[in-house]
Structure formats: C-alpha cells, structure tokens
Amino acid sequence: MSVDNFDSDGTGSQPSIIYAFDGGDEIRELSRSGYGEAGPSPGDVLERESTRSNPTERLPELELPGSRGLKEDDCGEEIPVFACNQCGKPKYLGRCCASPVCERDWPAAVKKKAIRLSGKLDALRRKVYASYDGQKNVDFNHVVASLPDFLVDSQNPMERAYLVLKTLLEENWQIEGFGAIYHPYRIKKEYRKDQYEHDGAEGNGDMTWSDVLSSEDPLEYVKYSPHFHLFFPAVRKSFDYLVAEAVANQSGWVFHRITQGNDSNISVENLEDLVHQVTYAFSHAGVNEWSADRAELTSVMKGKLHNMSVSDEIHAECLSHFCEAAPNLLGTQFADLDEATCDAEIAGGHTNRNQRPVKSEDESDETSSESPSAQKSGGVEESERSVKDDKCDEESEISSTDSSVNSSESSETDLTSIPDRDTQTSSTETSGSTPQQTPTESTPDGGKGASDSTPESPFVDRRVQCEGELVPIREAAELLDDSEWCAKAPHVSGLRTAVKEWSRRTNGEDHLRWVRAGQNRSPAVIQLY
C-alpha cells in the first residue's frame, strides 16, 4: 500500500497517515484501512525508516483566551434590552462580542462550547447505554493525549492529529465518538503549582491557570507542550491501561486517564462533573482564527458525537451546571434567567400574587451582598472580569452588570414607601372629644399627655418586589400604546426613555440576539444567559 501522506481535503478516507516525532528521527505509519486484506489492519502502527513525505509541520502555537484586550470598541456598552411587563422597569445590559480573544467576553465563548459538548456527550452516553440494553454501566471519561513533537507533512497538522486520535481510540478501545479540546501549552514546572490537574504533574511553584491568565504576560509562565483533552463515554473499565501502554510504545502517543484521586478509578462522576471539567478545559484552550469571520476555541467532535441531538431538558441541566462552575473556573457569576422576574421595588397595595414584601437591611440575607471579587478558586479573580452575556454570538450580544442596573434605576420614577393610613390617625380620633396634647403638655391631674402615654405607631414599609415578567424591550415598547397599562405602571417614564434609547441604538430593529433578563444580584460580575 502507498505510504504517501496525502494532503486531501478531508472528504475522503486516507489509507494511512505518516507522522514523525523526536525531531523527525522516529517515523510511524498508522493504518486506517485494510480489513480482510493482507497486510496491516486499521489501527496498526508500523515503524518506518524513511518516507517519501516530509513531516516537518508541528501543531500550532495559538493564543490564550482573553489575550487582546477589548475586541470591539463597544464591548460592554450598555443598552436597554428588557423591561418588566408589569411595572415597566427597564433592564440595561452590555454589548458582548463573545470572542475568545476579548478580555471581557471570552467566558461567553467558553459557555457556548462547553454546553454544546457536554450535552452531546450525555446524549451519546445514553445511546451507548441503550445499545447494551442497560446491561452495562457506561461512564464519562476524561483522557489527556499527548505527543508534543508530533510532525506531519500537511498544511493542516491539527486535522491529521484528530485523525490519528480517532483511529487509535476506535481501534484500540472501541470509542464511538469523542470531543477533543486542544491545549498548546503547559505551565512551566518552576511556576506550576504542585499536583496540577494536567496529568497530575508536580511543580515547584504556586501558579494555576487562573494566575497565568490574569497575569500581564501569560506566555512568560508557559511552555509549548501541545496536548488534547479527550472526553467520551465508554463501558466501565473498558479503557484498559495495559492497552494504553502498548499504544504508547507503538505509536508514541501517551493516553493518560484523569481520575478523582490516587485510589479512585472514577474519571468523571456524573453530568455535573462533566460540565465542570469541560468548562475548565475550555478555559485555557488555544484560540484559532482559521475561519475568515471569527476566532474560536480550538476543539472538535469526532465519530457519532457530532450528530447527537440534545433534549431541552439536558441542555437546561448542562446550563445550570455551567453556571455553578463559572464563578470558580471563569471568574464570572452567571444568573439564572429562565426563572428570573423583575426586581423593582414598587408601592404595596395593588399587588399580584407573586409579589413579596421588601426585606429591610437587617432582615436581608447577608449572603446577598457578598461580592465574588473577594473570592478566589480554580478560576480567574472575578473582580478582574467585566460583565458578559452568555448567549452572545459572533455578531453582537449582551451582558449585565450591577452598574447597568443602577443606570436603569436612575431613569425611572423615584418611588417612596407609602405609610399605613392607620399611622396617620390623630389622637383626637382615638380619644373621642379630648383635645390633642403635645408631649410637653400636662393633664389636669399632673400626668403626661396622651402622646406620651401611648407609643407612636411604627412606620410600616409597604414596598414589595414587583416580580413581573421580563420581556424584550421591543415587546415592552408595545405596552406604551396601552393607556390603561401606562396609568398603572410606576416605571412608565423610565420605559419611555429606554425605548427611545433602544430605537436610537438599533434603529428599532431587533437585529441583536436578546436574552431573558435576570434577577438583580449583588456580585461585582454577573453573566447573563
């Protein structure tokens, strides 16, 4: 069979792949065909002394997420996007480019990739489980594959690497589909924190990826060491370490399965853990600009995984787990918008059944005012990240900040609490014909006045949280044509101002992808989805 390293367009099946490593001294031919024929079978790896191809192209050194500052001039610029259909309070959000190179918006790129990959992996796991009629346990697996000095004769070495990985996984472990996330770098040992997650490598420093990404020059602390994080479902204990050792000896590729600990054989516990691990892997993936119109985090889905469909229920579950992981891993706190309602404080009296009284400062939950800027964990410091929107796409999208909430409130009608009418009843009404007395006046018998003998009625705060439905500003604008609604809505003036601003900024067209607005929260960084 031919050993030419065909540079095809990827639409055909290459009979074999030639690659080299160790500076080109070691040459391998990976067979991808040959069933029922004399000679090597698919997955067989042959050592070669020479090749007619010229394997000199290595895997690319790419940028890290958030490496270029703000990608667009208007990233984070606030615009009214939502409003309450009950009280009219507008919600201001920030524009978001969702580019992985933007220092403000790169977590939005991670969100899109992580949710999609996790959902499809869960769908494939269910499919594999069903194929065994539920007779075998099928688990998620996280495996790191590396051959740092991988060389090929191709203008697209990444695609060659993906084909090598696909062939080795299919033929040696019967993996039906997998997702691969490309990392061009590892943290240098002198800076790396001990027991770092990548292969459990030891280090002599105290830096994690959160420290690297938040530094002024991340590349100072990393070295070129390309590897892939692979995620796939497989029958429990089917990923044999003896097979991995044999594959490494033959092909040069090292497959290291990540586990929960030294004494644990569990790689990924459940869907929640999968979303957390996938999110972490994307947080420092290489960023490519191979498509003409956008940059993206470098990853691929191979085999049956790409064609998996994800149910709305699983998508929502992945989304929820991602929001839990984001504060620690991305330095961004996400708000759950699906169940969000208007947080405006309005006068009590005419309330709907969902409204609840506003708590005083003493009654409020002390955790509600805690800022994540004081928190540090496995991710970037939250105070260092601007607000972003999780549903941003390549065109333009949006996110919310506490400051945006303040700006919207400044344009709204200023509401004050309305005291209970009972507190305004005079002492004349409560004591019959007896004249009202001041605190300094005395009664004929020498006693103190009635106002001293009876304590004053306390001031009662009758404000409630509106909790109306938040709708796109385009829909809220139609409410302004309803005179009856306008007469009842306390924030109608602020809504009129917001609608004018929205029309001016968008020419009245809903050409941006809007998201459902979220609850007002205290953290310094809030990411909406």
Coordinates of N, CA and C in Angstrom, one line a residue, residues 4 37 90 97 103 147 159 195 212 242 282 284 294 310 316 329 347 372 381 404 452 469-470:
D4 N 2.3 7.4 0.9 CA 2.2 8.8 0.7 C 1.3 9.5 1.7
E37 N -7.9 -7.8 4.2 CA -6.8 -7.8 3.2 C -5.5 -8.2 3.9
P90 N -37.0 49.2 33.1 CA -36.2 48.7 32.0 C -34.9 48.0 32.6
C97 N -19.1 40.9 22.4 CA -18.7 40.3 21.2 C -18.6 38.8 21.2
E103 N -10.8 40.2 26.3 CA -10.5 40.0 27.8 C -11.8 40.1 28.6
L147 N 1.5 14.0 22.3 CA 2.7 13.6 21.6 C 3.4 15.0 21.2
E159 N -5.8 18.6 11.8 CA -6.7 17.6 11.2 C -6.0 16.3 11.2
Q195 N 0.9 19.1 42.1 CA -0.2 18.3 41.9 C -1.2 19.0 41.0
V212 N -2.1 32.5 35.7 CA -1.5 32.7 34.4 C -2.3 33.6 33.5
L242 N -3.3 -1.3 30.2 CA -2.3 -2.1 29.5 C -2.3 -1.8 28.0
F282 N -11.9 24.2 28.5 CA -12.0 25.3 27.5 C -11.4 26.6 28.0
H284 N -8.6 27.5 29.1 CA -7.3 27.8 28.6 C -7.0 27.0 27.3
R294 N -14.2 34.8 12.2 CA -14.3 34.7 13.6 C -13.1 33.9 14.2
V310 N -29.5 17.0 21.4 CA -29.6 17.2 22.8 C -31.0 17.7 23.2
A316 N -30.9 22.3 29.5 CA -31.1 23.2 30.7 C -30.3 22.7 31.9
L329 N -14.2 28.8 37.8 CA -13.4 28.5 36.7 C -13.2 29.6 35.7
A347 N -44.7 50.3 45.2 CA -45.6 50.5 46.3 C -46.5 49.4 46.5
P372 N -18.3 38.5 44.8 CA -17.3 37.4 44.4 C -16.0 38.0 44.1
E381 N -9.7 35.7 39.0 CA -10.4 36.5 40.0 C -11.5 37.2 39.4
S404 N -25.1 48.6 35.4 CA -26.2 48.8 34.4 C -27.5 48.8 35.1
D452 N -47.6 60.8 75.1 CA -46.5 60.2 75.9 C -47.0 58.9 76.5
E469 N -43.0 39.7 34.7 CA -42.2 39.0 33.7 C -41.4 40.0 32.9
L470 N -40.1 39.7 32.7 CA -39.2 40.5 31.9 C -39.3 40.1 30.4

